[in-house]
Tab-separated table of C-alpha atoms in Angstrom:
chain	number	residue	atom	x	y	z
A	1	MET	CA	-0.004	0.067	0.067
A	2	LYS	CA	1.611	3.297	-1.173
A	3	PRO	CA	1.835	6.209	1.240
A	4	TYR	CA	-0.652	8.380	-0.802
A	5	GLU	CA	-3.111	5.619	-0.651
A	6	ARG	CA	-2.920	5.530	3.188
A	7	TRP	CA	-3.474	9.171	3.319
A	8	LEU	CA	-6.329	8.975	0.897
A	9	ALA	CA	-8.073	6.360	3.147
A	10	ARG	CA	-7.543	8.687	6.168
A	11	LEU	CA	-8.900	11.801	4.470
A	12	LEU	CA	-11.928	10.017	3.084
A	13	HIS	CA	-12.703	8.723	6.549
A	14	ILE	CA	-12.429	12.249	7.988
A	15	PHE	CA	-14.392	13.768	5.052
A	16	LEU	CA	-17.287	11.270	5.416
A	17	THR	CA	-17.427	11.748	9.175
A	18	ALA	CA	-17.462	15.612	8.740
A	19	VAL	CA	-20.303	15.471	6.198
A	20	VAL	CA	-22.485	13.405	8.565
A	21	LEU	CA	-21.716	15.737	11.416
A	22	ILE	CA	-22.536	18.783	9.322
A	23	ILE	CA	-25.948	17.378	8.460
A	24	ILE	CA	-26.611	16.387	12.089
A	25	PHE	CA	-25.657	19.740	13.543
A	26	LEU	CA	-26.856	22.284	10.911
A	27	LYS	CA	-30.045	20.615	9.626
A	28	GLU	CA	-33.087	20.450	11.750
A	29	THR	CA	-32.324	17.310	13.768
A	30	GLU	CA	-32.608	16.266	17.396
A	31	MET	CA	-29.026	17.449	17.852
A	32	HIS	CA	-29.667	20.830	16.372
A	33	PHE	CA	-32.695	21.340	18.703
A	34	ALA	CA	-30.698	20.169	21.684
A	35	ILE	CA	-28.088	22.945	21.035
A	36	ASN	CA	-30.780	25.570	20.725
A	37	ASN	CA	-32.661	24.285	23.770
A	38	GLY	CA	-29.556	24.178	26.004
A	39	THR	CA	-29.464	20.335	26.372
A	40	GLN	CA	-25.736	20.342	26.783
A	41	TYR	CA	-25.293	16.789	28.149
A	42	TYR	CA	-26.812	15.373	25.043
A	43	VAL	CA	-24.547	17.282	22.790
A	44	GLU	CA	-21.505	16.719	24.896
A	45	ALA	CA	-22.026	12.989	25.082
A	46	TYR	CA	-22.235	12.862	21.362
A	47	LEU	CA	-19.159	15.080	20.734
A	48	LEU	CA	-17.218	12.913	23.328
A	49	LEU	CA	-18.092	9.677	21.406
A	50	VAL	CA	-17.119	11.449	18.129
A	51	THR	CA	-13.754	12.607	19.556
A	52	LEU	CA	-13.039	9.064	21.112
A	53	THR	CA	-13.749	7.383	17.658
A	54	VAL	CA	-11.499	9.732	15.706
A	55	LEU	CA	-8.781	9.403	18.161
A	56	LEU	CA	-8.880	5.553	18.078
A	57	TYR	CA	-8.926	5.684	14.357
A	58	PHE	CA	-5.745	7.563	14.230
A	59	VAL	CA	-4.122	5.371	16.924
A	60	CYS	CA	-4.948	2.283	14.820
A	61	SER	CA	-3.744	4.025	11.737
A	62	PHE	CA	-0.349	5.400	12.944
A	63	LEU	CA	0.517	2.955	15.732
A	64	ASP	CA	3.259	0.237	14.840
A	65	PRO	CA	1.157	-2.900	14.607
A	66	GLY	CA	3.979	-5.037	15.856
A	67	TYR	CA	6.647	-4.986	13.134
A	68	VAL	CA	9.304	-7.737	13.619
A	69	VAL	CA	12.598	-5.879	14.038
A	70	ARG	CA	15.475	-7.094	11.857
A	71	ARG	CA	18.470	-8.345	13.758
A	72	SER	CA	21.700	-9.753	12.573
A	73	ALA	CA	21.731	-12.632	15.155
A	74	ASP	CA	18.283	-13.900	14.635
A	75	ILE	CA	19.340	-17.334	13.647
A	76	GLU	CA	22.034	-17.668	16.243
A	77	THR	CA	19.515	-16.601	18.888
A	78	VAL	CA	17.219	-19.313	17.809
A	79	VAL	CA	19.778	-22.030	17.717
A	80	ILE	CA	21.157	-20.955	21.333
A	81	PHE	CA	17.713	-20.837	22.765
A	82	HIS	CA	16.493	-24.263	21.487
A	83	SER	CA	20.004	-25.874	21.503
A	84	LYS	CA	21.565	-27.472	18.498
A	85	ASP	CA	20.252	-30.891	19.281
A	86	ASP	CA	16.658	-29.731	18.890
A	87	VAL	CA	17.256	-28.362	15.467
A	88	ALA	CA	15.914	-31.386	13.297
A	89	GLU	CA	15.532	-30.098	9.788
A	90	LEU	CA	14.902	-27.225	7.502
A	91	LEU	CA	11.408	-27.546	6.210
A	92	LYS	CA	10.202	-26.945	2.768
A	93	ASN	CA	8.290	-23.746	1.755
A	94	GLU	CA	5.123	-23.311	3.658
A	95	GLU	CA	1.820	-23.708	1.752
A	96	ASP	CA	0.191	-20.519	2.932
A	97	ASP	CA	2.467	-18.228	0.938
A	98	ASP	CA	3.697	-19.833	-2.361
A	99	SER	CA	5.504	-16.700	-3.337
A	100	GLU	CA	7.943	-16.879	-0.462
A	101	THR	CA	11.013	-18.935	-0.221
A	102	SER	CA	10.536	-19.691	3.430
A	103	LYS	CA	12.444	-21.946	5.772
A	104	MET	CA	11.457	-23.469	9.013
A	105	ILE	CA	13.434	-24.505	12.001
A	106	GLN	CA	11.698	-27.299	14.014
A	107	ASN	CA	12.084	-27.807	17.835
A	108	ASN	CA	11.426	-31.511	18.307
A	109	ALA	CA	10.837	-31.366	21.959
A	110	ARG	CA	8.058	-28.782	21.760
A	111	ASN	CA	7.115	-29.035	18.010
A	112	ILE	CA	7.683	-25.342	17.441
A	113	ARG	CA	8.409	-24.185	14.011
A	114	LEU	CA	10.273	-20.877	13.469
A	115	ARG	CA	9.866	-19.505	9.973
A	116	GLN	CA	12.386	-17.453	8.082
A	117	CYS	CA	10.616	-14.873	5.910
A	118	GLY	CA	11.583	-15.037	2.353
A	119	TYR	CA	11.115	-11.485	1.847
A	120	CYS	CA	12.583	-9.852	5.130
A	121	GLU	CA	15.017	-12.790	5.735
A	122	ILE	CA	14.384	-12.763	9.242
A	123	MET	CA	13.166	-15.336	11.763
A	124	GLN	CA	9.397	-14.724	12.522
A	125	PRO	CA	8.114	-15.188	16.053
A	126	LEU	CA	5.259	-17.664	16.340
A	127	ARG	CA	1.947	-16.178	14.860
A	128	ALA	CA	3.868	-13.616	12.823
A	129	ARG	CA	3.289	-13.142	9.132
A	130	HIS	CA	4.542	-11.098	6.295
A	131	CYS	CA	2.189	-8.362	5.005
A	132	GLU	CA	2.753	-7.604	1.319
A	133	GLU	CA	0.988	-4.370	1.503
A	134	CYS	CA	3.279	-3.040	4.341
A	135	GLY	CA	6.330	-5.002	3.237
A	136	ARG	CA	7.048	-5.986	6.724
A	137	CYS	CA	6.577	-8.986	9.057
A	138	VAL	CA	3.872	-8.269	11.812
A	139	ARG	CA	3.608	-10.087	15.109
A	140	ARG	CA	0.347	-11.855	15.825
A	141	TYR	CA	-0.823	-10.782	12.295
A	142	ASP	CA	-4.595	-10.413	11.957
A	143	HIS	CA	-5.178	-8.635	8.709
A	144	HIS	CA	-4.337	-5.507	6.666
A	145	CYS	CA	-7.010	-2.969	6.896
A	146	PRO	CA	-7.000	-0.557	3.841
A	147	TRP	CA	-9.561	1.700	5.712
A	148	ILE	CA	-6.889	2.652	8.505
A	149	GLY	CA	-4.071	2.245	5.999
A	150	ASN	CA	-2.290	-0.130	8.372
A	151	CYS	CA	-1.971	-3.708	9.483
A	152	VAL	CA	-3.750	-5.009	12.493
A	153	GLY	CA	-1.399	-6.889	14.638
A	154	GLU	CA	-0.299	-7.538	18.228
A	155	ARG	CA	0.176	-3.933	19.257
A	156	ASN	CA	-2.807	-2.235	17.704
A	157	HIS	CA	-5.498	-4.970	17.698
A	158	LYS	CA	-7.048	-3.982	20.960
A	159	PHE	CA	-7.321	-0.256	19.736
A	160	PHE	CA	-8.791	-1.480	16.469
A	161	PHE	CA	-11.454	-3.427	18.480
A	162	ALA	CA	-12.146	-0.419	20.564
A	163	PHE	CA	-12.465	1.727	17.398
A	164	LEU	CA	-14.870	-0.753	15.886
A	165	CYS	CA	-17.008	-0.700	19.060
A	166	ALA	CA	-17.006	3.165	19.232
A	167	GLU	CA	-17.566	3.584	15.533
A	168	THR	CA	-20.618	1.190	15.594
A	169	ALA	CA	-21.995	3.082	18.578
A	170	LEU	CA	-21.531	6.486	16.886
A	171	ILE	CA	-22.978	5.306	13.576
A	172	GLY	CA	-25.931	3.703	15.457
A	173	TRP	CA	-26.537	7.021	17.252
A	174	SER	CA	-26.265	9.047	14.140
A	175	THR	CA	-28.795	6.712	12.335
A	176	TYR	CA	-31.143	7.334	15.072
A	177	ILE	CA	-30.844	11.135	14.887
A	178	ILE	CA	-31.229	11.195	11.136
A	179	PHE	CA	-34.228	8.888	11.299
A	180	LYS	CA	-35.965	11.193	13.892
A	181	ALA	CA	-35.366	14.220	11.501
A	182	PHE	CA	-37.560	13.049	8.599
A	183	VAL	CA	-40.240	15.550	7.843
A	184	PRO	CA	-43.743	13.808	7.133
A	185	GLU	CA	-45.396	15.009	3.975
A	186	LEU	CA	-48.381	13.626	2.028
A	187	MET	CA	-47.095	14.240	-1.389
A	188	LEU	CA	-44.047	12.275	-2.464
A	189	LYS	CA	-42.312	15.217	-4.314
A	190	GLU	CA	-42.574	17.386	-1.318
A	191	TRP	CA	-41.389	14.626	0.979
A	192	PHE	CA	-38.324	14.022	-1.055
A	193	THR	CA	-37.625	17.805	-1.542
A	194	LYS	CA	-37.394	18.211	2.284
A	195	ASN	CA	-35.933	14.763	3.118
A	196	TRP	CA	-33.600	13.890	0.184
A	197	MET	CA	-30.451	14.701	2.301
A	198	PHE	CA	-31.645	12.605	5.254
A	199	LEU	CA	-32.578	9.810	2.881
A	200	PHE	CA	-29.188	9.432	1.338
A	201	SER	CA	-27.508	9.939	4.701
A	202	ILE	CA	-29.499	7.090	6.418
A	203	ILE	CA	-28.899	4.759	3.626
A	204	PHE	CA	-25.233	5.369	3.953
A	205	LEU	CA	-25.323	5.090	7.734
A	206	ILE	CA	-27.387	1.922	7.555
A	207	ILE	CA	-24.808	0.209	5.320
A	208	CYS	CA	-21.955	1.395	7.569
A	209	VAL	CA	-23.558	0.267	10.767
A	210	ILE	CA	-24.183	-3.194	9.410
A	211	VAL	CA	-20.490	-3.542	8.310
A	212	SER	CA	-19.070	-2.077	11.432
A	213	GLY	CA	-21.456	-4.160	13.589
A	214	LEU	CA	-20.435	-7.360	11.780
A	215	LEU	CA	-16.819	-6.592	12.115
A	216	THR	CA	-17.328	-5.896	15.799
A	217	LEU	CA	-18.951	-9.203	16.262
A	218	CYS	CA	-16.261	-11.036	14.268
A	219	HIS	CA	-13.418	-9.515	16.287
A	220	SER	CA	-15.234	-10.159	19.534
A	221	TYR	CA	-15.300	-13.802	18.459
A	222	MET	CA	-11.563	-13.768	17.661
A	223	MET	CA	-10.816	-12.044	21.018
A	224	PHE	CA	-12.703	-14.566	23.175
A	225	THR	CA	-11.296	-17.599	21.197
A	226	ALA	CA	-7.725	-16.294	21.022
A	227	GLN	CA	-7.543	-16.343	17.244
A	228	THR	CA	-6.682	-13.899	14.523
A	229	THR	CA	-8.465	-13.429	11.195
A	230	TRP	CA	-5.626	-14.821	9.349
A	231	GLU	CA	-5.507	-18.078	11.563
A	232	PHE	CA	-9.280	-18.451	11.347
A	233	MET	CA	-9.359	-18.133	7.631
A	234	SER	CA	-6.249	-19.973	6.668
A	235	ARG	CA	-5.921	-22.614	9.562
A	236	PRO	CA	-5.523	-25.592	7.170
A	237	ARG	CA	-2.517	-23.956	5.588
A	238	ILE	CA	-0.697	-22.699	8.667
A	239	SER	CA	2.021	-25.080	9.796
A	240	TYR	CA	1.699	-24.502	13.477
A	241	LEU	CA	-2.066	-24.990	13.436
A	242	LYS	CA	-2.819	-27.609	10.684
A	243	ILE	CA	-1.162	-30.425	12.804
A	244	PHE	CA	-3.862	-30.163	15.473
A	245	PRO	CA	-7.537	-31.087	15.402
A	246	GLU	CA	-9.725	-28.417	13.995
A	247	HIS	CA	-11.451	-27.769	17.244
A	248	TYR	CA	-8.176	-27.246	19.228
A	249	ASN	CA	-6.418	-23.888	19.591
A	250	PRO	CA	-3.048	-24.075	21.316
A	251	PHE	CA	-3.278	-20.485	22.358
A	252	ASP	CA	-6.685	-20.630	24.014
A	253	LYS	CA	-6.680	-19.909	27.876
A	254	GLY	CA	-10.359	-19.671	28.328
A	255	TYR	CA	-12.835	-16.923	27.372
A	256	LEU	CA	-12.079	-14.683	30.400
A	257	MET	CA	-8.289	-14.964	30.223
A	258	ASN	CA	-8.406	-14.531	26.392
A	259	MET	CA	-10.129	-11.334	26.893
A	260	VAL	CA	-7.816	-10.100	29.539
A	261	SER	CA	-4.842	-11.056	27.627
A	262	PHE	CA	-6.169	-9.256	24.539
A	263	LEU	CA	-7.297	-6.031	26.131
A	264	CYS	CA	-4.686	-5.607	28.899
A	265	TYR	CA	-1.544	-7.167	27.905
A	266	CYS	CA	0.933	-4.442	26.647
A	267	ASN	CA	4.211	-6.255	26.032
A	268	TYR	CA	4.841	-8.828	23.223
A	269	GLN	CA	3.487	-12.210	24.477
A	270	GLN	CA	5.708	-15.341	24.186
A	271	TRP	CA	3.349	-17.506	22.174
A	272	ASP	CA	5.841	-20.430	22.043
A	273	ASN	CA	5.424	-20.782	25.815
A	274	MET	CA	1.745	-21.715	25.618
A	275	TYR	CA	2.023	-23.607	22.400
A	276	THR	CA	1.266	-27.056	23.574
A	277	LYS	CA	-0.450	-30.234	22.257
A	278	PRO	CA	-3.862	-31.222	23.563
């Protein structure tokens, strides 16, 4: 993804948000009447949600998602950590990315496979994946989101989830405000003349709230089950998952601990420490 494409996505997001806010605050809506009537708590609550949503968007967009840092001693570190006796073989290219000439180092004792990226030529930590859009390897890679112009990985996934929750709430509230603003008229032509802006706005908002709501549900499921979108969609082709039964997740610690780990853990997690057979 080129830099100008990232900025176009960000500018488009701000533009669409601004258009909806202008309609809500300047047209004869519930929000407009609340300002005139002095109902400040209603206006302040809405503006607080808008501010939170915009801040979370830019945090997701600009925060390092968890890029794997290139280090000259990557391979030596792996050999020392696992000992030479544990290095069994260099595996063939992994099926989940045919374009990469990737190598694996297998630890027999714990069945952990460390992958050498064919693009970056660095040893990937467990659950990391190379993003072709960003040109970098990302820890606990989830997906590349063109809307935020950034990858979603171990460092920014919780902020992305918070953004989805806030965005869904904001769009839902905005849809309610627009819906209440429709002016009833008996004649269709007069009705359309007075409500055309509200009509197009609510169609756009309904589409957005459906998309953001579904994404929120999907990432809630990923959070509670300790999965990533990439792992969920590509499990049969991922070397460290396809060896297990389909129902088993080696990173699952239970719904509550999965949620706590997802939302509260700040440092990079050592996934190889919890990678065990059933």
